[in-house]
PDB file of C-alpha atoms and ligand atoms in Angstrom:
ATOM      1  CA  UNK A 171     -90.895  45.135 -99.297  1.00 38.00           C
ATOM      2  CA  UNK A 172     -93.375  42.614-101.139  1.00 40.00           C
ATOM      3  CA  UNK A 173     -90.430  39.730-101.586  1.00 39.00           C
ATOM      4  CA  UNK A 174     -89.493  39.963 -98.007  1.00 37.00           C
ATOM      5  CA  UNK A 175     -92.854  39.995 -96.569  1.00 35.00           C
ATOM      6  CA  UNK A 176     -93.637  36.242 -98.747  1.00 34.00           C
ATOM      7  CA  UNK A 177     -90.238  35.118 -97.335  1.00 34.00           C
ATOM      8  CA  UNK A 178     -91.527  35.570 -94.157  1.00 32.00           C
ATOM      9  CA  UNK A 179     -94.659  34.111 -94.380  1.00 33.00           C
ATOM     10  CA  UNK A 180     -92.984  30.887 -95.710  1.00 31.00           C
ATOM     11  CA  UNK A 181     -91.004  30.695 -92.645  1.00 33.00           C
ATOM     12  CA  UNK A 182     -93.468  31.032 -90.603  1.00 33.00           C
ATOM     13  CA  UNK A 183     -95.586  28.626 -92.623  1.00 33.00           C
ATOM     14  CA  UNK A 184     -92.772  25.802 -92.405  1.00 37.00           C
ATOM     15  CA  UNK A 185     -92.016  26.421 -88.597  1.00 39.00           C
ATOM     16  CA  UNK A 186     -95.540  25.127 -88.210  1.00 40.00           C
ATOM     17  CA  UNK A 187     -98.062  25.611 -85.195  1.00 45.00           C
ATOM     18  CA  UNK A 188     -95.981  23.748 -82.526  1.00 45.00           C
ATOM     19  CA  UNK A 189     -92.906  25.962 -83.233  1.00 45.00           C
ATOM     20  CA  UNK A 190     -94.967  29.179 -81.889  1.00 47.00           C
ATOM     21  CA  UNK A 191     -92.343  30.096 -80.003  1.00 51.00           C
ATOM     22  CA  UNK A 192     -88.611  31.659 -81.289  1.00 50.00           C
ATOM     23  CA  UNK A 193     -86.165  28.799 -81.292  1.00 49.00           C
ATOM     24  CA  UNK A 194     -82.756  28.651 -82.653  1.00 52.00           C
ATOM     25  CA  UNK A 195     -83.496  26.255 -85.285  1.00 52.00           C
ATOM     26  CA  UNK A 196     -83.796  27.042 -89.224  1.00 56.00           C
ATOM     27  CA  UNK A 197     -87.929  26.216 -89.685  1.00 59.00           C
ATOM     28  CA  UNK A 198     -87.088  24.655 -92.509  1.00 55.00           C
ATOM     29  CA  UNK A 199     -84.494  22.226 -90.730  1.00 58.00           C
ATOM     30  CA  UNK A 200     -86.836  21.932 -87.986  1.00 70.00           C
ATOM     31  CA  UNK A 201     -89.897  20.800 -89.183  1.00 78.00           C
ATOM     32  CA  UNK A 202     -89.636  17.076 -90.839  1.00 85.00           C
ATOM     33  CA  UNK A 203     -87.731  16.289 -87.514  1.00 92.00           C
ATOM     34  CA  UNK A 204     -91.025  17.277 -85.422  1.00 94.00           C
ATOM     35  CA  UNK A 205     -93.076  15.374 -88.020  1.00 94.00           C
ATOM     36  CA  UNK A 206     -90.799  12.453 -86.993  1.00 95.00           C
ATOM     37  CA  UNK A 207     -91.145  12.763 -83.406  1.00 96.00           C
ATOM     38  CA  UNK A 208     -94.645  13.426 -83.524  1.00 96.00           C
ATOM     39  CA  UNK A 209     -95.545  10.359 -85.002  1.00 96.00           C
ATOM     40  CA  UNK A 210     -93.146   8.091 -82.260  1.00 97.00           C
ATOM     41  CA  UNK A 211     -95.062  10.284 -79.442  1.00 97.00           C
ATOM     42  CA  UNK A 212     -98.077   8.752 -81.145  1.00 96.00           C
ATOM     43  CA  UNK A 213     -96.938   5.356 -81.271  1.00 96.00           C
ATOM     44  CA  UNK A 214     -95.674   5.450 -77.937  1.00 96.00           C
ATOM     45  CA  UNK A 215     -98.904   7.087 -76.270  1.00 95.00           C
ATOM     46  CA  UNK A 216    -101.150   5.065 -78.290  1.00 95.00           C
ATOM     47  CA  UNK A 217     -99.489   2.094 -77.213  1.00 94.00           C
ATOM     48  CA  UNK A 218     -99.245   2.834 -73.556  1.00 92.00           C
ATOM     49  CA  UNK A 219    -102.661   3.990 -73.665  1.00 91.00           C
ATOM     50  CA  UNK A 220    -103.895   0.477 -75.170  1.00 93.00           C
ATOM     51  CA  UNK A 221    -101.819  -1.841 -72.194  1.00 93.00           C
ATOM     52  CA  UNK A 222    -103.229   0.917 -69.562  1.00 93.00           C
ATOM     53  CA  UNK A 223    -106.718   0.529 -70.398  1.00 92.00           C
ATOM     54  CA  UNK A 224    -106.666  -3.426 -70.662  1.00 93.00           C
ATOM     55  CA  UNK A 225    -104.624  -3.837 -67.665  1.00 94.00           C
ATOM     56  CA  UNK A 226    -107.040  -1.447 -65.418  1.00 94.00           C
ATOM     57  CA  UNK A 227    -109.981  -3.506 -66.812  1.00 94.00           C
ATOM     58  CA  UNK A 228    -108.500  -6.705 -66.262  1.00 93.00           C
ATOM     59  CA  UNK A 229    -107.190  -6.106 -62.646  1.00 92.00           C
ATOM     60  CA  UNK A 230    -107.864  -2.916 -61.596  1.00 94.00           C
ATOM     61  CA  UNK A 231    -105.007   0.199 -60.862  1.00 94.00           C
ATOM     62  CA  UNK A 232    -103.308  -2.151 -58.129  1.00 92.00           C
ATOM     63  CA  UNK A 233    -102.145  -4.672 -60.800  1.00 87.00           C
ATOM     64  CA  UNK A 234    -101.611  -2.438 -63.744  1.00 93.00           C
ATOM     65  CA  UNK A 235     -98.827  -0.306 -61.797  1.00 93.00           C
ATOM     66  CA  UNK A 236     -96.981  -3.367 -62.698  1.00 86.00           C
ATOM     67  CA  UNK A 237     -97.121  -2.696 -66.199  1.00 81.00           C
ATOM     68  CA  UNK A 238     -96.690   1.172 -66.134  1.00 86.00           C
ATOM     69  CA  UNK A 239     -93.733  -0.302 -64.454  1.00 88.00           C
ATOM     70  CA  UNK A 240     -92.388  -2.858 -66.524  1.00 88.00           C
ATOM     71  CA  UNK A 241     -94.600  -2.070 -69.744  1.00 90.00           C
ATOM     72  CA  UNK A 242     -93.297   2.013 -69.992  1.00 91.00           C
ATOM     73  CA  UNK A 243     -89.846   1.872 -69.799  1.00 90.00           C
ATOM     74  CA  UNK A 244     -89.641  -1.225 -72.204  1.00 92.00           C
ATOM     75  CA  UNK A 245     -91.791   0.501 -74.819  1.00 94.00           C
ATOM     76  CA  UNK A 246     -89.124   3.586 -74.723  1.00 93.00           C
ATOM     77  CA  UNK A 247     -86.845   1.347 -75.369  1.00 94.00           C
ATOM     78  CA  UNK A 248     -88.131  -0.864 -78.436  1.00 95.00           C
ATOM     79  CA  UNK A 249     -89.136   2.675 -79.874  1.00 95.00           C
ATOM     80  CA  UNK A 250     -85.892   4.045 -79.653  1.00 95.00           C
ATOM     81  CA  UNK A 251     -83.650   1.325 -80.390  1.00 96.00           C
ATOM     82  CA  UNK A 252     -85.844   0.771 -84.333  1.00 95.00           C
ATOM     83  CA  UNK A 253     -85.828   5.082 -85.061  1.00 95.00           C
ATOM     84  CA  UNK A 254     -82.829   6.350 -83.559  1.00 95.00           C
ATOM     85  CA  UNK A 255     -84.234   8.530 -81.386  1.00 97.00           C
ATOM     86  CA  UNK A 256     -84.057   8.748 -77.695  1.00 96.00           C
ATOM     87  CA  UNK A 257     -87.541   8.290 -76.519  1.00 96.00           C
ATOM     88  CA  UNK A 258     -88.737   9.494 -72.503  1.00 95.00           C
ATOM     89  CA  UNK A 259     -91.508  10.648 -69.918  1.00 96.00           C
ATOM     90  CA  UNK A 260     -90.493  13.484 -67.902  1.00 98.00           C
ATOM     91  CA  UNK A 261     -92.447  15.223 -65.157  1.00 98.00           C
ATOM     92  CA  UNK A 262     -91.859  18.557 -62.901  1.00 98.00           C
ATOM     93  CA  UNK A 263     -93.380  16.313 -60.400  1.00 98.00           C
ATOM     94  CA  UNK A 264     -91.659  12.684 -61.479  1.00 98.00           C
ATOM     95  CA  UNK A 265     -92.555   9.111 -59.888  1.00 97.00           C
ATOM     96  CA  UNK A 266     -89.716   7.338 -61.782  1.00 94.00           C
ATOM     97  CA  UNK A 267     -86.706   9.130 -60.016  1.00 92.00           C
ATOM     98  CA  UNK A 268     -84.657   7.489 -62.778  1.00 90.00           C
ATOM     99  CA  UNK A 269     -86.180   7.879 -65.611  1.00 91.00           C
ATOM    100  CA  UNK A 270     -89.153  10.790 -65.378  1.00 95.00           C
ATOM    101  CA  UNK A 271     -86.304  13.118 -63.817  1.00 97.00           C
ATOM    102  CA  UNK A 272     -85.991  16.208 -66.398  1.00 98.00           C
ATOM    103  CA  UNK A 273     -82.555  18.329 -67.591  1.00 97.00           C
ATOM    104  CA  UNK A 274     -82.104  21.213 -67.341  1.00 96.00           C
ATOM    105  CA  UNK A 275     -83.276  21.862 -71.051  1.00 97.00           C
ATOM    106  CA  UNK A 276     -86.543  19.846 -70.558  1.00 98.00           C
ATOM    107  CA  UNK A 277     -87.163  21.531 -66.992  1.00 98.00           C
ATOM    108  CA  UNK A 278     -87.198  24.962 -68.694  1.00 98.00           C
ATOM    109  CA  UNK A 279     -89.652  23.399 -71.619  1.00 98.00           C
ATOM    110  CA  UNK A 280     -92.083  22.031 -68.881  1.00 98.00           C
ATOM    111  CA  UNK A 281     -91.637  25.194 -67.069  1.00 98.00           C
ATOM    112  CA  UNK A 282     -92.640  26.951 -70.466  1.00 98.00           C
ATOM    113  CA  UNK A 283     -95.688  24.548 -70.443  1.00 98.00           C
ATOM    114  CA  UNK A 284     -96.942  25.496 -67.249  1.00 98.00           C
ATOM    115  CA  UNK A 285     -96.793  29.554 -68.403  1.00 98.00           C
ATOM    116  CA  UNK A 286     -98.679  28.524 -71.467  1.00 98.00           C
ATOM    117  CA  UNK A 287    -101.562  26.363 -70.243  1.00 98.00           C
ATOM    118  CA  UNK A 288    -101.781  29.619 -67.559  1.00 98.00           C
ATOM    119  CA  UNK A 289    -101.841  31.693 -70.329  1.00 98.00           C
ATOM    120  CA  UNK A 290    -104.771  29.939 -71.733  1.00 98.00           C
ATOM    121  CA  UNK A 291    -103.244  27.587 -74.412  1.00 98.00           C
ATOM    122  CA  UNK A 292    -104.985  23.753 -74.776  1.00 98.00           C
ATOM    123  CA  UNK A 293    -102.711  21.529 -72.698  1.00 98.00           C
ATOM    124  CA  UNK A 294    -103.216  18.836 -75.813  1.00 96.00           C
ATOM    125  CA  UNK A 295    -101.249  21.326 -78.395  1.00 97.00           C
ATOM    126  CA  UNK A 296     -98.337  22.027 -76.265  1.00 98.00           C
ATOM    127  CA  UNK A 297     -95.256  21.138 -77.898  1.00 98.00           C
ATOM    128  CA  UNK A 298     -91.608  22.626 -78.323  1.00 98.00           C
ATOM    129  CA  UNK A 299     -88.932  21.803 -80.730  1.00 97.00           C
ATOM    130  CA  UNK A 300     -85.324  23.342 -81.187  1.00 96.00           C
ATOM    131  CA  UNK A 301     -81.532  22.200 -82.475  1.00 95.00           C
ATOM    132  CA  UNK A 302     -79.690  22.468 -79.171  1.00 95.00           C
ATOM    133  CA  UNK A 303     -76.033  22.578 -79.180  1.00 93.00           C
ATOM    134  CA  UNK A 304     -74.028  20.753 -75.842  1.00 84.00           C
ATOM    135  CA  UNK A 305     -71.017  18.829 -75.750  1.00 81.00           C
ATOM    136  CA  UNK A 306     -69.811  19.169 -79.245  1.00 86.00           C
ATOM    137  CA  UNK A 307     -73.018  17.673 -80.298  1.00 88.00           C
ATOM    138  CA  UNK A 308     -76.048  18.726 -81.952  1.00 93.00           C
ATOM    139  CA  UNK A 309     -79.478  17.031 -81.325  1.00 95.00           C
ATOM    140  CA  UNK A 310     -82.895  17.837 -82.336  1.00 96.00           C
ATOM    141  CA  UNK A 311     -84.950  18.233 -78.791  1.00 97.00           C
ATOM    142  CA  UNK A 312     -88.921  17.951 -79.275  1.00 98.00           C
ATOM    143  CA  UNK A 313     -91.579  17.853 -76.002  1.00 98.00           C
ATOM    144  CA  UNK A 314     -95.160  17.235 -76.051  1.00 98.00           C
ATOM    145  CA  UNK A 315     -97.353  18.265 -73.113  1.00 98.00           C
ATOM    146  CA  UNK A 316     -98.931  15.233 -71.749  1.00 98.00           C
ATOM    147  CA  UNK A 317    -102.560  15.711 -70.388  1.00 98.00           C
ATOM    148  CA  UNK A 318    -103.882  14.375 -66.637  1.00 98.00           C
ATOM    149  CA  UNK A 319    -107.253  13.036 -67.974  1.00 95.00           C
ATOM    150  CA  UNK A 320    -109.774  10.731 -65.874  1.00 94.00           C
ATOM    151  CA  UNK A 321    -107.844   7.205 -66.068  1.00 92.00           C
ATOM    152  CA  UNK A 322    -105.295   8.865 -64.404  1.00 95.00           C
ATOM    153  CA  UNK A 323    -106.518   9.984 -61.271  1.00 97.00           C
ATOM    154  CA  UNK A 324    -106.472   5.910 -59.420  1.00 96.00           C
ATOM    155  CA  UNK A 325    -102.472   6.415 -59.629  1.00 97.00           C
ATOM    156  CA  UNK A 326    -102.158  10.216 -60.237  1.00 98.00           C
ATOM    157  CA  UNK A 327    -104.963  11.920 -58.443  1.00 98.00           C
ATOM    158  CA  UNK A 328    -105.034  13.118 -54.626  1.00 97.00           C
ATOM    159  CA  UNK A 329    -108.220  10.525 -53.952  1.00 96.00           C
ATOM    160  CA  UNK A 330    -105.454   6.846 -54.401  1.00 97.00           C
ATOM    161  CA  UNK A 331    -106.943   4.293 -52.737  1.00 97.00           C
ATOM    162  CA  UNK A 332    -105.005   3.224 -49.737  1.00 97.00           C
ATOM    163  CA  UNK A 333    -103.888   0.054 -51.707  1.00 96.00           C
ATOM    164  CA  UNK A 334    -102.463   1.381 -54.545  1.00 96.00           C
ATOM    165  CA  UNK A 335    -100.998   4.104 -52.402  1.00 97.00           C
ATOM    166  CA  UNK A 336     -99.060   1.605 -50.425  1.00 96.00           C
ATOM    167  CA  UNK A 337     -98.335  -0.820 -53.519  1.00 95.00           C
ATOM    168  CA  UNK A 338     -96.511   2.458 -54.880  1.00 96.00           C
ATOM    169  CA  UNK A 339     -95.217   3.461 -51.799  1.00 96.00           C
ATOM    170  CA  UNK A 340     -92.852   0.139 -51.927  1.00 94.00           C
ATOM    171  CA  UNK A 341     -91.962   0.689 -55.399  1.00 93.00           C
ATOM    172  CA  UNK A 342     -91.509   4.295 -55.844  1.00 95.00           C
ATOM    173  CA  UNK A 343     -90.427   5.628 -52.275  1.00 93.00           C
ATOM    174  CA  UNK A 344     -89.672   8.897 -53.494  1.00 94.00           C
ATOM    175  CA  UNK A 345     -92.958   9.539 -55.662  1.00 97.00           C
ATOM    176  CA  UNK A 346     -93.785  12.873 -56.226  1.00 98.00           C
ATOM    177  CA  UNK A 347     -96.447  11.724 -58.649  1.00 98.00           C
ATOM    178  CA  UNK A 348     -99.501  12.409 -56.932  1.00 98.00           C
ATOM    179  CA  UNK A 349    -102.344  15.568 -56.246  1.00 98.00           C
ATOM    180  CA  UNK A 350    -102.598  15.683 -59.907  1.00 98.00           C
ATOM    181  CA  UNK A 351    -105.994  17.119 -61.363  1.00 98.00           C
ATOM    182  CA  UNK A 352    -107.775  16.559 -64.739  1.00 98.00           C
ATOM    183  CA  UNK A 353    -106.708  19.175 -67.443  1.00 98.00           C
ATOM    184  CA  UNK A 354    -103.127  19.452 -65.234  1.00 98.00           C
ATOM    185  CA  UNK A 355    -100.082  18.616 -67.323  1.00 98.00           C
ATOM    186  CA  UNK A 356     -98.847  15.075 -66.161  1.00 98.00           C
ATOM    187  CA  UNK A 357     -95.187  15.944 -68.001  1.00 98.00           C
ATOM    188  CA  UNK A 358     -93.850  15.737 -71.029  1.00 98.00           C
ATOM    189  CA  UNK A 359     -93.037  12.870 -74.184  1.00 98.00           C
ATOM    190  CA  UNK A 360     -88.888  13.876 -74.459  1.00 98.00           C
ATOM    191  CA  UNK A 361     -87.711  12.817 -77.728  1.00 98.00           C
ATOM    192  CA  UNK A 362     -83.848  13.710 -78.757  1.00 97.00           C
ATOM    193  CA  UNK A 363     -82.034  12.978 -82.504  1.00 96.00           C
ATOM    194  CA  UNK A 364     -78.576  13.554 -83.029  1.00 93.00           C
ATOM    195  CA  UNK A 365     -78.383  15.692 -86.122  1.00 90.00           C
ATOM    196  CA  UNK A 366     -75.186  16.692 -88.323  1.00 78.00           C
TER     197      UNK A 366
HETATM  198  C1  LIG B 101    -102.254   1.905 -62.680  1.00 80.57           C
HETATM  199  C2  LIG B 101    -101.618   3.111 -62.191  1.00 80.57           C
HETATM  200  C3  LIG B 101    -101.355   4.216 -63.169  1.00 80.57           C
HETATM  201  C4  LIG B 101    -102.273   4.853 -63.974  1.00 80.57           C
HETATM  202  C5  LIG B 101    -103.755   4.586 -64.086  1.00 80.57           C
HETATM  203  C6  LIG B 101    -101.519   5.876 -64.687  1.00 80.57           C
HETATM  204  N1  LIG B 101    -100.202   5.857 -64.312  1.00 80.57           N
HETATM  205 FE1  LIG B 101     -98.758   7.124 -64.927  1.00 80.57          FE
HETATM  206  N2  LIG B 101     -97.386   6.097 -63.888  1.00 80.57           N
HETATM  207  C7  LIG B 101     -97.666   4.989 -63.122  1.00 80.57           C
HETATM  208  C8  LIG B 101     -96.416   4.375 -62.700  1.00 80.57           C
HETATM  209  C9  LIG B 101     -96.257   3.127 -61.847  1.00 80.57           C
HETATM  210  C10 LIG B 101     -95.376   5.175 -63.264  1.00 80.57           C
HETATM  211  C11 LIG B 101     -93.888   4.933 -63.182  1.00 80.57           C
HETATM  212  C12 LIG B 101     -93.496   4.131 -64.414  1.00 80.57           C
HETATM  213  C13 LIG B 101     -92.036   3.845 -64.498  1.00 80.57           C
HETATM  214  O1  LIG B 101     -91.460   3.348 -63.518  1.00 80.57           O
HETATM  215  O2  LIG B 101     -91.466   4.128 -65.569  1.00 80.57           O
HETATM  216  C14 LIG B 101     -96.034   6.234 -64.009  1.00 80.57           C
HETATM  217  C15 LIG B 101     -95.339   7.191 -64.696  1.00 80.57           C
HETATM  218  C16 LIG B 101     -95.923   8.147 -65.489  1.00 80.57           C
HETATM  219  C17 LIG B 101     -95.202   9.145 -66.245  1.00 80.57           C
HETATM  220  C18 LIG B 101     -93.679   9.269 -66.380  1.00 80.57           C
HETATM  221  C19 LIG B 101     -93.103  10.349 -65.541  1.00 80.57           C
HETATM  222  C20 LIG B 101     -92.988   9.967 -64.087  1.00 80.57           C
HETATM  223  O3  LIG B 101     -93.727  10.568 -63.298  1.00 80.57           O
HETATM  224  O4  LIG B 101     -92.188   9.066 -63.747  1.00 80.57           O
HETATM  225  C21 LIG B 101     -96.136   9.898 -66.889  1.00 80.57           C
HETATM  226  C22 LIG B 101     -95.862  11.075 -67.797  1.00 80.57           C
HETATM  227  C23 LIG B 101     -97.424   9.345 -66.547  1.00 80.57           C
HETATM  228  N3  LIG B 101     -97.265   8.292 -65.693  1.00 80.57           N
HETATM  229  C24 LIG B 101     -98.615   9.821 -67.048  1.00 80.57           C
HETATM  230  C25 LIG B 101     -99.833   9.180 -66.859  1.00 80.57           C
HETATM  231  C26 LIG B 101    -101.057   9.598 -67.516  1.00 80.57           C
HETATM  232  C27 LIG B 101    -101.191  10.790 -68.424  1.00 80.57           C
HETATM  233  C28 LIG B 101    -102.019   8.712 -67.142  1.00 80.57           C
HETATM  234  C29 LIG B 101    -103.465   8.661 -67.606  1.00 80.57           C
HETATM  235  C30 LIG B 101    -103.681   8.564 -69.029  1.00 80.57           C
HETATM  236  C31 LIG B 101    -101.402   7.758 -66.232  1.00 80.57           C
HETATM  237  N4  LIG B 101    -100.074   8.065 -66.103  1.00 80.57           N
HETATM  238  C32 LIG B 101    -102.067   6.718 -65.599  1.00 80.57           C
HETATM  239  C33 LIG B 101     -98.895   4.506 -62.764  1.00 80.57           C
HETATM  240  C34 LIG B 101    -100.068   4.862 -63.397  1.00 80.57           C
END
């Protein structure tokens, strides 16, 4: 009994805390690929977070849609075309029709998140990572939870001014982005790696 019992220990040990839950995926596979991906979520956020903050001071929520506009997508796409990895925001609620919309895979995952923030879990440590098998590929899937925090609320919240409701009224027309909370889960960071 003693061998088996350290064996399983080390798995769980490897899976790591944001593997909590029973994926398909060897820990030991799994976990240098969510090292990976946590880091780009890092960049990414960080990055975001940094143009956000200096746009909003600069010009207030009006102006710095433009550059959740322009500034987002563009960032997804530098990070993904220099590590190989597909890089996205997703949302149950997106404003970005095109590119916030979720599959089916990352639906169930933000679904998932919703259960465990209800459950009680910190909406900051919810993450999910498994090897998921489609189209005669293979890819490494990883989500983070993203958090609705107080910078949010001008463009997120249910109190938008009437200007920067109208300014995204022209371009989003189908936003579903809005009512949002502090503490509520925003969406997800959606990174994907093709693996052999
Ligand atoms: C100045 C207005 C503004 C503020 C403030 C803002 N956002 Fe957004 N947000 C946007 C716009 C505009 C988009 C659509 C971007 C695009 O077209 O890719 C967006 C998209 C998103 C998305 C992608 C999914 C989707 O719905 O399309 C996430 C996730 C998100 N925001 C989270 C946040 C979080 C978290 C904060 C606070 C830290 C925040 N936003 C603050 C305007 C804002």
């Amino acid at each position: 009994m003693r061998p088996l019992f350290t064996l399983t220990a080390i798995a769980l040990i490897a899976a790591g805390p944001l593997l909590a839950e029973p994926a398909p995926t060897p820990a030991a596979a799994a976990a240098p690929n969510a090292e990976q991906a946590k880091a780009l979520i890092q960049q990414f956020a960080g990055t975001l977070k940094g143009e956000l903050e200096t746009a909003m001071k600069a010009g207030g929520p009006t102006s710095a849609i433009a550059v959740c506009n322009a500034r987002a997508p563009a960032i997804a796409a530098e990070l993904s075309a220099k590590s190989g990895w597909k890089v996205a925001r997703v949302s149950l609620k997106p404003r970005n029709a095109k590119t916030g919309q979720p599959d089916a895979w990352e639906q169930q995952v933000l679904t998932r998140f919703e259960e465990r923030k209800a459950a009680g879990e910190a909406v900051d440590t919810l993450a999910f990572g498994a090897v998921v098998e489609g189209d005669g590929s293979k890819q490494f899937r990883f989500m983070k939870a993203i958090p609705t925090g107080e910078v949010c609320l001008a463009c997120h919240g249910s109190a938008i001014s009437h200007e920067v409701a109208a300014t995204l009224d022209r371009a989003y027309p189908g936003d579903r982005a809005r009512g949002y909370a502090v503490g509520d889960i925003r969406g997800a960071f959606s990174l994907a790696k093709p693996i052999d």
